[in-house]
Coordinates of N, CA, C and O in Angstrom, one line a residue:
X247 N 64.5 29.9 -32.8 CA 63.6 30.6 -32.0 C 64.1 32.6 -32.5 O 64.9 32.9 -31.6
X248 N 63.4 32.9 -33.0 CA 64.1 34.3 -33.0 C 63.3 35.9 -32.7 O 64.2 36.6 -32.1
X249 N 62.0 35.7 -32.3 CA 61.6 36.5 -31.7 C 60.7 36.1 -30.1 O 59.9 35.9 -30.3
X250 N 60.9 36.7 -29.1 CA 60.3 35.8 -28.1 C 60.3 37.1 -26.9 O 60.8 37.6 -26.7
X251 N 59.4 37.2 -26.3 CA 58.6 37.9 -25.5 C 57.9 37.3 -24.2 O 57.1 36.6 -24.5
X252 N 57.6 36.8 -22.9 CA 57.5 36.6 -22.2 C 55.8 38.3 -21.3 O 56.8 39.3 -21.6
X253 N 55.1 38.1 -21.7 CA 53.7 39.0 -21.4 C 52.6 38.9 -19.6 O 52.7 37.4 -19.5
X254 N 53.3 39.5 -19.2 CA 52.7 40.2 -18.0 C 51.0 39.4 -18.2 O 50.8 40.4 -18.9
X255 N 49.7 39.2 -17.9 CA 48.6 38.8 -17.8 C 48.0 40.2 -17.2 O 47.8 39.9 -15.6
X256 N 47.3 41.1 -17.8 CA 46.5 42.0 -17.2 C 45.1 42.5 -17.4 O 44.5 42.9 -17.0
X257 N 44.7 41.9 -18.0 CA 43.0 41.5 -18.8 C 43.4 39.9 -19.0 O 43.7 39.3 -19.3
X258 N 41.2 40.4 -19.4 CA 40.8 38.9 -19.5 C 41.2 38.2 -20.5 O 40.5 37.1 -20.8
X259 N 41.6 38.7 -21.6 CA 41.6 38.4 -23.0 C 43.8 38.2 -23.2 O 43.6 36.4 -23.4
X260 N 43.9 38.5 -21.6 CA 45.3 37.5 -21.7 C 44.9 36.4 -21.0 O 46.3 35.4 -21.1
X261 N 44.1 36.6 -20.2 CA 43.9 35.4 -18.8 C 43.2 33.7 -20.0 O 43.8 32.9 -20.1
X262 N 42.6 34.2 -21.0 CA 41.9 33.6 -22.1 C 43.2 32.9 -22.8 O 43.3 31.5 -23.3
X263 N 44.1 33.4 -23.2 CA 45.3 32.9 -24.1 C 45.9 31.8 -23.4 O 46.0 30.8 -23.7
X264 N 46.0 32.4 -22.1 CA 46.9 31.3 -21.3 C 45.7 30.3 -21.3 O 46.9 28.9 -21.2
X265 N 45.2 30.2 -20.4 CA 43.7 29.0 -20.8 C 43.7 28.2 -22.0 O 44.0 27.0 -21.5
X266 N 43.9 29.0 -23.1 CA 43.8 28.1 -23.9 C 44.9 27.2 -24.3 O 44.7 26.5 -25.1
X267 N 46.3 27.6 -23.8 CA 47.3 26.9 -24.1 C 47.6 26.1 -23.2 O 47.7 24.9 -23.3
X268 N 46.9 26.2 -21.7 CA 47.0 25.1 -21.0 C 46.0 23.8 -21.2 O 46.1 23.2 -21.2
X269 N 44.8 24.6 -21.6 CA 43.8 23.5 -22.3 C 44.3 22.4 -23.2 O 44.3 21.0 -23.2
X270 N 45.0 23.1 -24.4 CA 45.5 22.0 -25.5 C 46.4 21.1 -24.8 O 47.1 19.6 -24.9
X271 N 47.7 21.7 -23.4 CA 48.8 21.0 -23.3 C 48.1 20.2 -22.1 O 48.3 18.9 -22.1
X272 N 47.4 20.5 -21.1 CA 47.0 19.4 -20.1 C 45.7 19.1 -20.4 O 45.6 17.7 -19.3
X273 N 44.9 19.3 -20.8 CA 43.7 18.7 -20.9 C 43.4 17.7 -22.1 O 43.1 16.6 -22.0
X274 N 44.0 18.4 -23.2 CA 43.7 17.8 -24.7 C 44.7 16.9 -25.0 O 44.9 15.6 -25.5
X275 N 46.0 17.0 -24.4 CA 47.2 16.1 -24.5 C 47.3 15.4 -23.7 O 47.9 14.2 -23.2
X276 N 47.6 15.6 -22.0 CA 47.8 14.9 -20.8 C 47.1 14.0 -20.3 O 47.2 13.3 -19.7
X277 N 45.2 14.9 -20.8 CA 44.6 14.1 -20.7 C 44.0 14.7 -19.0 O 43.3 13.6 -18.5
X278 N 44.3 15.8 -18.4 CA 44.0 15.6 -17.4 C 42.2 16.0 -16.9 O 42.3 16.8 -17.8
X279 N 41.8 16.0 -16.0 CA 40.3 16.1 -16.2 C 40.2 17.8 -16.3 O 40.8 18.5 -15.2
X280 N 39.1 18.2 -17.0 CA 38.6 19.9 -17.0 C 39.0 20.3 -15.4 O 39.3 21.2 -15.2
X281 N 37.7 19.5 -14.4 CA 37.8 20.2 -13.1 C 38.9 20.1 -12.2 O 39.3 20.9 -11.4
X282 N 40.0 19.4 -12.5 CA 41.4 19.3 -11.9 C 42.3 20.6 -12.5 O 43.5 21.2 -11.5
X283 N 41.8 20.8 -13.5 CA 42.8 22.0 -14.2 C 42.8 23.2 -13.6 O 43.4 24.2 -13.6
X284 N 41.5 23.7 -13.4 CA 41.0 25.2 -13.4 C 40.6 25.1 -11.8 O 40.1 24.3 -11.3
X285 N 41.1 26.2 -11.4 CA 40.5 26.2 -10.3 C 40.8 28.1 -9.6 O 40.2 28.7 -10.7
X286 N 40.2 28.6 -8.5 CA 39.8 29.3 -7.9 C 41.3 31.1 -8.3 O 40.8 31.9 -8.3
X287 N 42.6 30.4 -8.7 CA 43.0 30.8 -8.9 C 43.5 31.4 -10.6 O 44.1 32.6 -10.3
X288 N 42.5 31.2 -11.2 CA 42.7 31.2 -12.6 C 41.4 32.7 -13.0 O 40.5 32.8 -13.8
X289 N 42.3 33.8 -12.4 CA 41.4 34.9 -12.4 C 42.6 36.1 -12.2 O 43.3 35.6 -11.8
X290 N 42.0 37.4 -12.6 CA 42.9 38.2 -12.7 C 42.6 39.1 -11.4 O 41.3 38.7 -11.2
X291 N 43.7 39.3 -10.8 CA 44.0 40.3 -9.3 C 43.9 39.8 -8.6 O 43.8 39.7 -7.4
X292 N 43.6 38.0 -8.4 CA 43.6 36.9 -7.3 C 45.4 37.1 -6.9 O 46.3 37.3 -7.1
X293 N 45.4 36.6 -6.0 CA 46.9 35.4 -5.8 C 47.4 35.1 -6.9 O 49.4 35.0 -6.5
X294 N 47.9 34.7 -7.8 CA 48.4 34.1 -9.1 C 48.6 35.6 -10.0 O 47.8 36.3 -10.6
X295 N 49.9 35.2 -10.5 CA 50.1 36.4 -11.4 C 50.4 35.0 -12.5 O 51.1 34.4 -12.9
X296 N 49.6 35.5 -13.8 CA 49.9 34.9 -14.7 C 50.2 35.3 -16.0 O 50.5 36.5 -15.8
X297 N 51.3 34.5 -17.2 CA 51.9 34.7 -18.1 C 52.0 34.0 -19.4 O 51.6 33.0 -19.1
X298 N 52.1 34.3 -20.3 CA 52.1 33.6 -21.6 C 53.5 34.1 -22.7 O 53.6 35.6 -22.6
X299 N 54.1 33.1 -23.2 CA 55.4 33.4 -23.9 C 54.3 33.5 -25.5 O 54.1 33.0 -26.3
X300 N 55.2 34.7 -26.4 CA 55.2 34.8 -27.3 C 56.5 34.7 -28.2 O 57.4 34.8 -27.5
X301 N 56.0 33.6 -29.4 CA 57.4 33.8 -30.2 C 56.6 33.8 -31.7 O 55.9 33.3 -32.0
X302 N 57.7 34.6 -32.4 CA 57.6 35.1 -33.7 C 56.1 35.3 -33.6 O 54.9 35.1 -34.7
X303 N 55.4 36.0 -32.8 CA 54.0 36.4 -32.8 C 53.2 35.7 -31.9 O 51.6 36.0 -32.7
X304 N 53.6 34.4 -31.8 CA 52.4 33.4 -31.5 C 52.6 33.3 -30.4 O 53.9 32.6 -29.7
X305 N 51.1 33.0 -29.1 CA 51.2 32.4 -28.1 C 51.6 31.2 -27.8 O 51.4 30.3 -28.9
X306 N 52.8 30.8 -27.3 CA 53.7 29.2 -27.6 C 53.6 28.5 -25.8 O 53.8 27.7 -26.4
X307 N 53.5 29.1 -25.3 CA 53.4 29.3 -23.7 C 52.8 29.5 -22.2 O 52.6 30.9 -22.7
X308 N 52.5 29.1 -21.3 CA 52.0 29.7 -20.4 C 52.1 28.9 -19.1 O 52.9 28.0 -18.5
X309 N 52.2 30.0 -17.9 CA 53.0 29.4 -16.6 C 51.8 30.8 -15.7 O 51.8 32.0 -15.8
X310 N 51.8 30.4 -14.6 CA 51.3 31.1 -13.4 C 52.2 31.2 -12.2 O 52.8 29.8 -11.9
X311 N 52.6 32.2 -11.2 CA 53.0 31.8 -9.9 C 52.6 32.6 -9.3 O 51.7 33.6 -8.9
X312 N 52.7 32.6 -8.0 CA 52.2 32.9 -6.5 C 53.6 33.0 -5.8 O 54.2 33.0 -5.2
X313 N 53.3 34.2 -4.7 CA 54.5 34.9 -3.7 C 54.0 33.8 -2.6 O 52.6 34.0 -1.9
X314 N 54.9 32.7 -1.7 CA 54.8 31.9 -1.1 C 54.9 32.7 0.5 O 55.2 31.8 1.2
X315 N 55.4 33.8 0.1 CA 56.2 34.9 1.7 C 57.6 34.0 1.5 O 58.2 33.1 0.7
X316 N 58.2 34.7 2.6 CA 59.3 34.6 3.0 C 60.6 34.4 1.0 O 61.3 33.5 1.6
X317 N 60.5 35.3 0.4 CA 61.0 35.6 -0.7 C 61.2 34.4 -1.7 O 62.0 34.3 -3.0
X318 N 60.0 33.5 -1.5 CA 59.7 32.6 -2.4 C 58.6 32.7 -3.1 O 57.5 33.3 -2.8
X319 N 58.4 32.4 -4.4 CA 57.6 31.9 -5.5 C 57.4 30.4 -5.6 O 58.2 30.3 -5.7
X320 N 55.9 30.3 -6.1 CA 55.2 28.9 -6.4 C 54.9 29.0 -8.0 O 54.1 29.5 -8.0
X321 N 55.9 28.1 -8.5 CA 55.9 28.2 -10.3 C 54.2 27.3 -10.6 O 54.8 25.8 -9.9
X322 N 53.6 27.4 -11.2 CA 52.5 26.3 -11.8 C 51.9 26.3 -12.9 O 52.4 27.4 -13.7
X323 N 51.8 25.7 -13.5 CA 51.0 24.8 -14.6 C 51.6 25.7 -15.6 O 51.4 26.3 -17.1
X324 N 53.2 25.2 -15.5 CA 54.1 25.7 -16.8 C 53.5 24.8 -18.0 O 54.1 23.5 -17.5
X325 N 53.6 25.1 -19.1 CA 53.6 24.4 -20.0 C 53.7 25.1 -21.4 O 53.9 26.3 -21.3
X326 N 54.5 24.1 -22.5 CA 54.7 24.9 -23.8 C 53.9 23.9 -24.4 O 54.3 22.9 -24.9
X327 N 53.6 24.8 -25.4 CA 52.8 23.9 -27.0 C 53.5 23.1 -27.7 O 54.9 23.4 -27.7
X328 N 53.0 21.9 -28.1 CA 54.2 20.7 -28.8 C 54.9 21.0 -29.5 O 55.9 21.0 -29.6
X329 N 54.4 22.1 -30.5 CA 55.2 22.5 -31.9 C 56.5 23.5 -31.3 O 57.1 23.9 -32.4
X330 N 56.3 24.3 -30.0 CA 57.2 24.8 -29.8 C 58.5 24.3 -28.6 O 59.1 25.0 -28.5
X331 N 58.6 22.7 -28.2 CA 58.8 21.7 -27.3 C 60.3 21.7 -28.1 O 60.6 21.7 -29.2
X332 N 61.6 22.0 -27.4 CA 62.7 21.5 -28.2 C 63.4 22.6 -28.6 O 64.3 22.3 -29.9
X333 N 63.2 23.9 -28.7 CA 63.5 24.9 -29.4 C 63.8 26.4 -28.6 O 64.2 27.5 -28.9
X334 N 63.8 26.0 -27.4 CA 64.2 26.8 -26.3 C 63.5 27.8 -25.7 O 63.8 28.5 -25.0
X335 N 62.0 27.5 -26.0 CA 61.0 28.3 -25.4 C 61.0 28.2 -23.7 O 60.8 29.0 -23.5
X336 N 61.2 26.8 -23.4 CA 61.0 26.6 -21.6 C 61.8 27.1 -21.0 O 61.8 27.9 -20.0
X337 N 63.4 27.1 -21.8 CA 64.2 27.5 -20.9 C 64.0 29.2 -20.9 O 64.4 30.0 -20.1
X338 N 63.8 29.8 -22.2 CA 63.3 31.6 -22.1 C 62.4 31.7 -21.2 O 62.6 32.7 -20.4
X339 N 61.7 30.9 -21.1 CA 60.4 31.3 -20.4 C 60.9 31.1 -18.7 O 60.6 32.4 -17.9
X340 N 61.6 30.0 -18.6 CA 62.3 29.9 -17.0 C 63.0 31.4 -16.7 O 63.2 31.8 -15.7
X341 N 63.9 31.6 -18.4 CA 64.9 32.4 -17.7 C 64.3 34.0 -17.5 O 64.4 35.1 -16.6
X342 N 63.6 34.6 -18.2 CA 62.8 35.8 -17.8 C 61.8 36.0 -16.9 O 62.0 37.0 -15.8
X343 N 61.9 34.4 -16.3 CA 60.9 34.7 -14.8 C 61.9 34.9 -13.6 O 61.4 35.2 -12.8
X344 N 63.2 33.8 -13.9 CA 64.0 34.7 -12.8 C 64.2 35.9 -12.8 O 64.7 36.5 -11.4
X345 N 64.6 36.5 -13.8 CA 65.0 37.6 -13.8 C 64.1 38.7 -13.1 O 64.2 39.5 -12.4
X346 N 62.5 38.3 -13.7 CA 61.1 39.4 -13.1 C 61.5 39.1 -11.0 O 61.4 39.9 -10.4
X347 N 62.3 37.6 -10.9 CA 61.4 37.7 -9.6 C 63.0 38.0 -8.9 O 63.1 38.4 -7.6
X348 N 64.1 37.8 -9.7 CA 65.2 39.2 -8.7 C 65.1 40.0 -8.7 O 65.2 41.0 -7.9
X349 N 64.3 40.7 -9.9 CA 64.0 42.4 -9.4 C 63.2 42.9 -8.3 O 63.2 43.4 -8.1
X350 N 62.1 41.9 -8.2 CA 61.5 41.6 -7.1 C 61.7 41.3 -6.1 O 60.5 41.2 -4.9
X351 N 63.2 41.0 -5.6 CA 63.8 40.3 -4.4 C 63.3 38.8 -4.1 O 63.1 38.8 -3.0
X352 N 62.9 38.7 -5.3 CA 62.7 37.1 -4.9 C 64.1 36.4 -4.5 O 64.6 36.4 -5.7
X353 N 64.1 35.2 -3.4 CA 65.3 34.8 -3.8 C 64.8 32.9 -3.6 O 66.6 32.5 -4.0
X354 N 64.0 32.3 -4.6 CA 63.6 31.2 -4.8 C 62.3 30.8 -5.8 O 61.1 31.4 -5.1
X355 N 62.4 29.7 -6.4 CA 61.2 29.3 -7.6 C 61.6 28.2 -7.2 O 62.5 27.3 -6.3
X356 N 60.3 27.9 -6.5 CA 59.5 26.3 -5.6 C 58.6 25.7 -7.3 O 57.8 26.5 -7.5
X357 N 58.5 24.7 -7.3 CA 57.2 24.0 -8.1 C 56.9 22.6 -7.7 O 58.0 21.8 -7.5
X358 N 55.6 22.4 -8.4 CA 55.8 20.5 -8.4 C 55.9 20.0 -10.0 O 55.2 20.7 -10.3
X359 N 56.8 19.6 -10.5 CA 56.9 19.0 -11.7 C 56.9 17.7 -12.5 O 56.9 16.8 -11.1
X360 N 56.2 17.7 -13.2 CA 55.8 16.1 -13.7 C 57.1 15.8 -14.2 O 58.4 16.1 -14.3
X361 N 57.3 14.8 -13.5 CA 58.5 13.6 -13.4 C 59.0 13.3 -14.6 O 60.3 13.6 -14.9
X362 N 58.5 13.6 -16.0 CA 59.2 13.0 -17.1 C 59.9 14.8 -17.7 O 60.9 14.7 -18.3
X363 N 59.4 16.0 -16.9 CA 60.3 16.9 -16.9 C 61.1 17.7 -16.3 O 62.2 18.0 -16.5
X364 N 61.5 16.6 -15.0 CA 62.7 16.5 -14.5 C 64.2 17.2 -15.0 O 64.5 17.9 -14.3
X365 N 64.1 16.1 -16.1 CA 65.9 16.5 -16.5 C 65.9 17.8 -17.6 O 66.7 18.5 -16.9
X366 N 65.1 18.4 -17.9 CA 64.3 19.8 -18.5 C 65.3 20.6 -17.1 O 65.3 21.7 -17.3
X367 N 64.2 20.5 -16.2 CA 64.5 21.5 -14.4 C 65.6 21.6 -14.2 O 66.3 22.4 -14.3
X368 N 66.2 20.2 -13.9 CA 67.6 20.1 -13.7 C 68.5 21.0 -14.6 O 69.3 21.6 -13.7
X369 N 68.5 20.6 -15.7 CA 69.1 21.6 -16.7 C 69.2 22.7 -16.7 O 69.9 23.9 -17.0
X370 N 68.0 23.1 -16.2 CA 67.8 25.0 -15.9 C 68.3 25.1 -14.2 O 68.2 26.5 -14.3
X371 N 69.3 24.0 -13.5 CA 69.8 24.9 -12.4 C 68.9 24.2 -11.6 O 68.9 24.9 -10.2
X372 N 67.7 23.5 -11.3 CA 66.4 23.3 -9.9 C 66.6 22.0 -9.7 O 67.3 21.3 -10.5
X373 N 66.2 21.7 -8.8 CA 66.5 20.3 -7.9 C 65.7 19.8 -7.4 O 64.8 20.5 -6.7
X374 N 65.8 18.9 -7.4 CA 64.5 17.7 -6.8 C 64.5 18.1 -5.5 O 65.6 17.8 -4.8
X375 N 63.8 18.1 -4.5 CA 63.4 17.9 -3.6 C 62.8 17.0 -2.0 O 62.0 17.4 -1.1
X376 N 61.9 16.3 -3.0 CA 61.0 15.7 -2.4 C 61.2 14.3 -3.1 O 61.3 13.7 -4.0
X377 N 60.2 13.3 -2.6 CA 60.2 11.8 -3.6 C 58.6 12.2 -4.6 O 58.2 13.2 -4.7
X378 N 58.3 11.2 -4.7 CA 57.9 11.5 -6.7 C 56.1 11.4 -5.5 O 55.5 10.7 -4.2
X379 N 55.6 12.3 -5.9 CA 53.6 11.8 -5.6 C 52.5 12.4 -6.8 O 53.1 12.7 -8.0
X380 N 51.7 11.6 -6.7 CA 50.9 12.0 -7.5 C 49.7 13.3 -7.6 O 49.4 13.8 -6.6
X381 N 50.0 13.7 -8.9 CA 48.6 15.6 -9.1 C 48.2 15.0 -10.2 O 48.5 14.8 -11.2
X382 N 46.7 15.1 -10.2 CA 46.1 15.2 -11.4 C 46.6 13.8 -12.6 O 46.3 14.0 -13.5
X383 N 46.6 12.6 -11.7 CA 47.3 11.6 -12.1 C 48.1 11.6 -12.8 O 48.8 10.4 -13.5
X384 N 49.2 12.3 -12.3 CA 50.2 12.4 -13.1 C 51.7 12.2 -12.2 O 51.3 13.1 -11.0
X385 N 52.6 11.8 -12.5 CA 53.8 11.5 -11.2 C 54.1 12.8 -11.0 O 54.9 13.3 -12.5
X386 N 54.3 13.7 -9.7 CA 55.3 15.2 -9.8 C 56.1 14.7 -8.7 O 56.3 13.6 -8.0
X387 N 57.4 15.6 -8.6 CA 58.0 15.7 -8.0 C 58.1 17.2 -7.6 O 58.2 17.8 -7.8
X388 N 58.9 17.6 -6.1 CA 59.1 19.1 -5.7 C 60.3 19.9 -6.3 O 61.2 18.6 -5.7
X389 N 60.7 20.4 -6.4 CA 61.7 21.1 -7.2 C 61.8 22.4 -7.0 O 60.8 23.1 -6.8
X390 N 62.7 22.9 -6.5 CA 63.0 24.7 -6.2 C 64.4 25.3 -6.8 O 65.7 23.8 -7.4
X391 N 64.8 26.1 -6.9 CA 66.5 26.9 -7.1 C 65.9 28.5 -6.8 O 65.3 28.9 -6.5
X392 N 67.2 28.1 -6.0 CA 67.5 29.4 -5.0 C 68.1 30.3 -6.2 O 68.9 29.9 -7.1
X393 N 67.9 31.8 -6.1 CA 68.0 32.5 -7.1 C 69.6 33.7 -6.8 O 69.2 33.4 -5.6

């Protein structure tokens, strides 16, 4: 990965990029029902902040975060397009998010992680803090990282 950038979404075009990435990963690849993927937080100026990753000028991953209060953010809809997986894109996305969170005085990142992705998140310093639960027909666990 030679050129990486994390873009904070500020307009409808940026949100459209995030949603296209999420559609490819969650709906097309993983079979999540469209009605479960999109919700009231998929807007500009709402409670969620949306981001997407660009690798060599091409959108490669996306996520959103919500301020949960008490110094914590919740990471949601974290995804990397198949062709960019295993190339450090996901790790770079998390590192940039963690930098942003520290700069903004957040001290914790929480998430519901798909069970198959637990080893990746654990390598990035996240810990499992719950048992397995189902979300959109996929096994998940709650994970967190103290910054």
